[in-house]
């Protein structure tokens, strides 16, 4: 247990550093960079025209479909991760059974993939 | 000699190793600078132009320093309509994700008085999974940048980014998984030593290498997959509203990701810090082997950038879901079969 | 700004109105393209031009005929020799004179060189717009020797002001023939290589085949000109339809392509470069001696009253000028009919229903010149 925590202590240090370093840099930049008082400097850029309407429109449902399919298959991949480290474990019977199980698991999801493909969930909507 | 021994012992302490390991950040920042310079120079060669050649002698060695000074002394502009914390957070998260990736990557081994020491900030038994997980955080970073800017180009870029990254995370994960199946471990060190025993995994599963390479290029958002910042369509994509060092962070994060990505290719498929097959290490220290291989991978990435036009976003998602995903499944089955035979 | 357009549009909650322009990396010059986007798809497109209107037609009315020539350069810097030619040939027919034989050869060669360099830059800009920066720089490299050739003869790189009434400004310099033949040989090899890249590279083919299809009928209805029209299979070239200078006697083909997509339009341009090289190689061996201009005093040009419409094949299509003379030293009225305007107004119908990403490929494959549109 302490081994796991040990290996993540540097991660924590890097995490803190990763947030502190940019913020500190930005503070320095704020001090040394010039400030101009030009008008409309802070307006949103849109090729030199005045923006019309809000940028934050409703999502196209397309992106949502991609996201759902992604969640399904990414979870599938997550399930496979623990399997890879143990499937060649105890004895021949164990190995055979675990491989068969995983092949079934992947097959079921592959059918799901084909279904999604057929339904056009992976098709970019024109 | 005892001092060196003492230093190695001290480095056994995770706190000390973590703080000392921040050197890695410096090194990787430096390599990012070198990579940018290399990219500009090598692309210049491809495109029959000199590339940077003014600052710092004939080869423009100090060009990037000049660029950094410029970025530092530029005014930091946050648009008035932006969601300020989210806008500010985007590049920081991207940079942090790159740092966190760099933590778990082992860079080689050094031999000292008969025993071998690993050059890595930290070792963990799930490093492959961990690196993939923190790499995926950059999706959120880019979306934060796009959404926070409240700019239409940025938002379109952010949407594209989501659609693209989602399509490639799965094949990427499955490719890493196939490597792990062969190595029977998620630990980079184990994966490398397994390759020393068997063969480089590029030879054991060429399909996996191709899937991983393409998916990685797409994940890094380099040409031909740079739709999120396609200049002629979306100005600068998600980073349209960034200036000064804020933009610099985003830019650096991109290159840091590219370098760590190249390290991953080397570790997972090109045998890490081991020498050439059949020839061995040829008296070159393992660290140099590692650096050399990373260099080659980076050069190939730059070369691809010089040689291909940009792919359209719908073609990108098609490639991810309809080509790479089935192939990565096939490769997984292949890898499992080979692993069973080999053991 | 643009109040009228915006209030006419009722946007759905999932749609956004995106201004592309007047300052956008896609554009060769400032114009405004309003796109209604739903996701990545363009639902509607509106075009607004006139950001760099220079009033060239009006300026021409207030200059003597000789002073007009440098002004015509400024319509489009990529085709200044064609612009000179269309003005000068119009004035020549008003005056009832013909250029000398030698001048005809020189003008034909210069026109074709202009076409080559304009097409090279056009393809290059198009290549950057689909994210192929290397191709852009290669094209620029190929274009450089052509520009040097033009500079060798005219003394200028872009705005040549080279054509005169009944002749040209300068004679060909010594060594021009050898240098031209050498340069053209190299360029032919390189262009053939680029042609091969552009017809083989699978990523490129995927981006361009079947994208932005302009049907033969639509092309004719919209009055699209030049390579954009010939890319849709319309066999129309002023050099054949209404030949001028040496073109009646020269052997050359009108390049067409059947499909009218982005790929075909660029392919037509690439093939036209090769065809232009062939034309120049025919002419350059037969240049006769004799004077390179008529003995008129160019400062005292005073055509008889009358009107004329002259036209030439610009790199972008039919370039026409309607010139009215009232018998004074200055033209009474000059009306320019440029090819780029027609090409650009074909954009909104072409963009409708296309992907946002194809927008760049389609717009720049038309190779229109904002400077000439706005004149």
PDB file of C-alpha atoms in Angstrom, chain B residues 43 45-49 151-153 155-157 159-160 223-224 226-227 231-236 305-315 318-319, chain C residues 16-21 23-26 37 39-40 127-135 137-138 141 201 203-204 206-208 211 355-358 360:
ATOM      1  CA  UNK B  43      10.235  22.049 -42.398  1.00  0.00           C
ATOM      2  CA  UNK B  45      14.429  22.206 -45.663  1.00  0.00           C
ATOM      3  CA  UNK B  46      11.376  20.349 -46.912  1.00  0.00           C
ATOM      4  CA  UNK B  47       9.840  23.544 -48.189  1.00  0.00           C
ATOM      5  CA  UNK B  48      13.077  24.824 -49.752  1.00  0.00           C
ATOM      6  CA  UNK B  49      13.480  27.853 -47.544  1.00  0.00           C
ATOM      7  CA  UNK B 151     -15.530  33.172 -29.606  1.00  0.00           C
ATOM      8  CA  UNK B 152     -17.218  31.337 -32.451  1.00  0.00           C
ATOM      9  CA  UNK B 153     -14.022  30.094 -34.005  1.00  0.00           C
ATOM     10  CA  UNK B 155     -16.054  27.089 -29.962  1.00  0.00           C
ATOM     11  CA  UNK B 156     -16.082  25.393 -33.350  1.00  0.00           C
ATOM     12  CA  UNK B 157     -12.522  24.328 -32.677  1.00  0.00           C
ATOM     13  CA  UNK B 159     -16.404  20.985 -30.791  1.00  0.00           C
ATOM     14  CA  UNK B 160     -14.093  19.566 -33.400  1.00  0.00           C
ATOM     15  CA  UNK B 223      -1.001  17.882 -39.355  1.00  0.00           C
ATOM     16  CA  UNK B 224      -2.809  16.068 -40.961  1.00  0.00           C
ATOM     17  CA  UNK B 226      -4.790  19.817 -36.860  1.00  0.00           C
ATOM     18  CA  UNK B 227      -8.431  20.638 -37.603  1.00  0.00           C
ATOM     19  CA  UNK B 231      -5.784  28.516 -39.721  1.00  0.00           C
ATOM     20  CA  UNK B 232      -7.672  29.050 -42.951  1.00  0.00           C
ATOM     21  CA  UNK B 233     -10.933  27.941 -41.414  1.00  0.00           C
ATOM     22  CA  UNK B 234     -10.839  28.850 -37.738  1.00  0.00           C
ATOM     23  CA  UNK B 235      -8.077  31.472 -37.446  1.00  0.00           C
ATOM     24  CA  UNK B 236      -6.234  29.833 -34.543  1.00  0.00           C
ATOM     25  CA  UNK B 305       3.679  17.470 -41.273  1.00  0.00           C
ATOM     26  CA  UNK B 306       5.641  18.635 -44.268  1.00  0.00           C
ATOM     27  CA  UNK B 307       4.225  16.038 -46.612  1.00  0.00           C
ATOM     28  CA  UNK B 308       0.476  15.932 -46.066  1.00  0.00           C
ATOM     29  CA  UNK B 309      -2.470  18.279 -46.390  1.00  0.00           C
ATOM     30  CA  UNK B 310      -5.047  18.553 -43.638  1.00  0.00           C
ATOM     31  CA  UNK B 311      -7.783  15.943 -43.408  1.00  0.00           C
ATOM     32  CA  UNK B 312     -11.370  17.110 -43.056  1.00  0.00           C
ATOM     33  CA  UNK B 313     -13.003  16.710 -39.664  1.00  0.00           C
ATOM     34  CA  UNK B 314     -15.642  14.196 -40.763  1.00  0.00           C
ATOM     35  CA  UNK B 315     -12.944  12.142 -42.446  1.00  0.00           C
ATOM     36  CA  UNK B 318     -14.540   8.294 -39.879  1.00  0.00           C
ATOM     37  CA  UNK B 319     -10.945   7.163 -39.814  1.00  0.00           C
TER      38      UNK B 319
ATOM     39  CA  UNK C  16     -24.727  30.471 -35.530  1.00  0.00           C
ATOM     40  CA  UNK C  17     -23.912  33.294 -37.846  1.00  0.00           C
ATOM     41  CA  UNK C  18     -20.217  33.423 -38.470  1.00  0.00           C
ATOM     42  CA  UNK C  19     -18.527  36.308 -40.200  1.00  0.00           C
ATOM     43  CA  UNK C  20     -15.623  35.232 -42.333  1.00  0.00           C
ATOM     44  CA  UNK C  21     -14.012  38.469 -43.172  1.00  0.00           C
ATOM     45  CA  UNK C  23      -9.903  40.039 -42.214  1.00  0.00           C
ATOM     46  CA  UNK C  24      -9.548  36.298 -42.420  1.00  0.00           C
ATOM     47  CA  UNK C  25      -6.575  34.131 -43.370  1.00  0.00           C
ATOM     48  CA  UNK C  26      -8.680  32.377 -45.983  1.00  0.00           C
ATOM     49  CA  UNK C  37     -23.584  27.302 -39.545  1.00  0.00           C
ATOM     50  CA  UNK C  39     -22.545  22.286 -36.424  1.00  0.00           C
ATOM     51  CA  UNK C  40     -19.995  22.071 -39.182  1.00  0.00           C
ATOM     52  CA  UNK C 127      -2.765  24.507 -51.109  1.00  0.00           C
ATOM     53  CA  UNK C 128      -2.285  26.502 -47.921  1.00  0.00           C
ATOM     54  CA  UNK C 129      -6.029  26.696 -47.530  1.00  0.00           C
ATOM     55  CA  UNK C 130      -6.284  22.930 -47.382  1.00  0.00           C
ATOM     56  CA  UNK C 131      -3.374  22.860 -44.952  1.00  0.00           C
ATOM     57  CA  UNK C 132      -0.673  21.900 -47.433  1.00  0.00           C
ATOM     58  CA  UNK C 133       1.888  24.539 -46.637  1.00  0.00           C
ATOM     59  CA  UNK C 134       4.733  22.709 -48.366  1.00  0.00           C
ATOM     60  CA  UNK C 135       2.957  22.842 -51.708  1.00  0.00           C
ATOM     61  CA  UNK C 137       6.210  27.138 -50.820  1.00  0.00           C
ATOM     62  CA  UNK C 138       7.111  24.828 -53.678  1.00  0.00           C
ATOM     63  CA  UNK C 141       9.755  28.595 -55.601  1.00  0.00           C
ATOM     64  CA  UNK C 201      -1.899  11.606 -52.674  1.00  0.00           C
ATOM     65  CA  UNK C 203      -5.384  12.482 -48.347  1.00  0.00           C
ATOM     66  CA  UNK C 204      -5.454  15.183 -50.978  1.00  0.00           C
ATOM     67  CA  UNK C 206     -10.200  12.689 -50.268  1.00  0.00           C
ATOM     68  CA  UNK C 207     -10.248  16.384 -49.538  1.00  0.00           C
ATOM     69  CA  UNK C 208     -10.975  17.457 -53.099  1.00  0.00           C
ATOM     70  CA  UNK C 211     -16.222  18.600 -53.160  1.00  0.00           C
ATOM     71  CA  UNK C 355     -18.780  21.553 -44.651  1.00  0.00           C
ATOM     72  CA  UNK C 356     -17.205  24.459 -42.882  1.00  0.00           C
ATOM     73  CA  UNK C 357     -13.866  22.813 -43.610  1.00  0.00           C
ATOM     74  CA  UNK C 358     -14.538  22.588 -47.335  1.00  0.00           C
ATOM     75  CA  UNK C 360     -11.615  27.010 -47.564  1.00  0.00           C
TER      76      UNK C 360
END
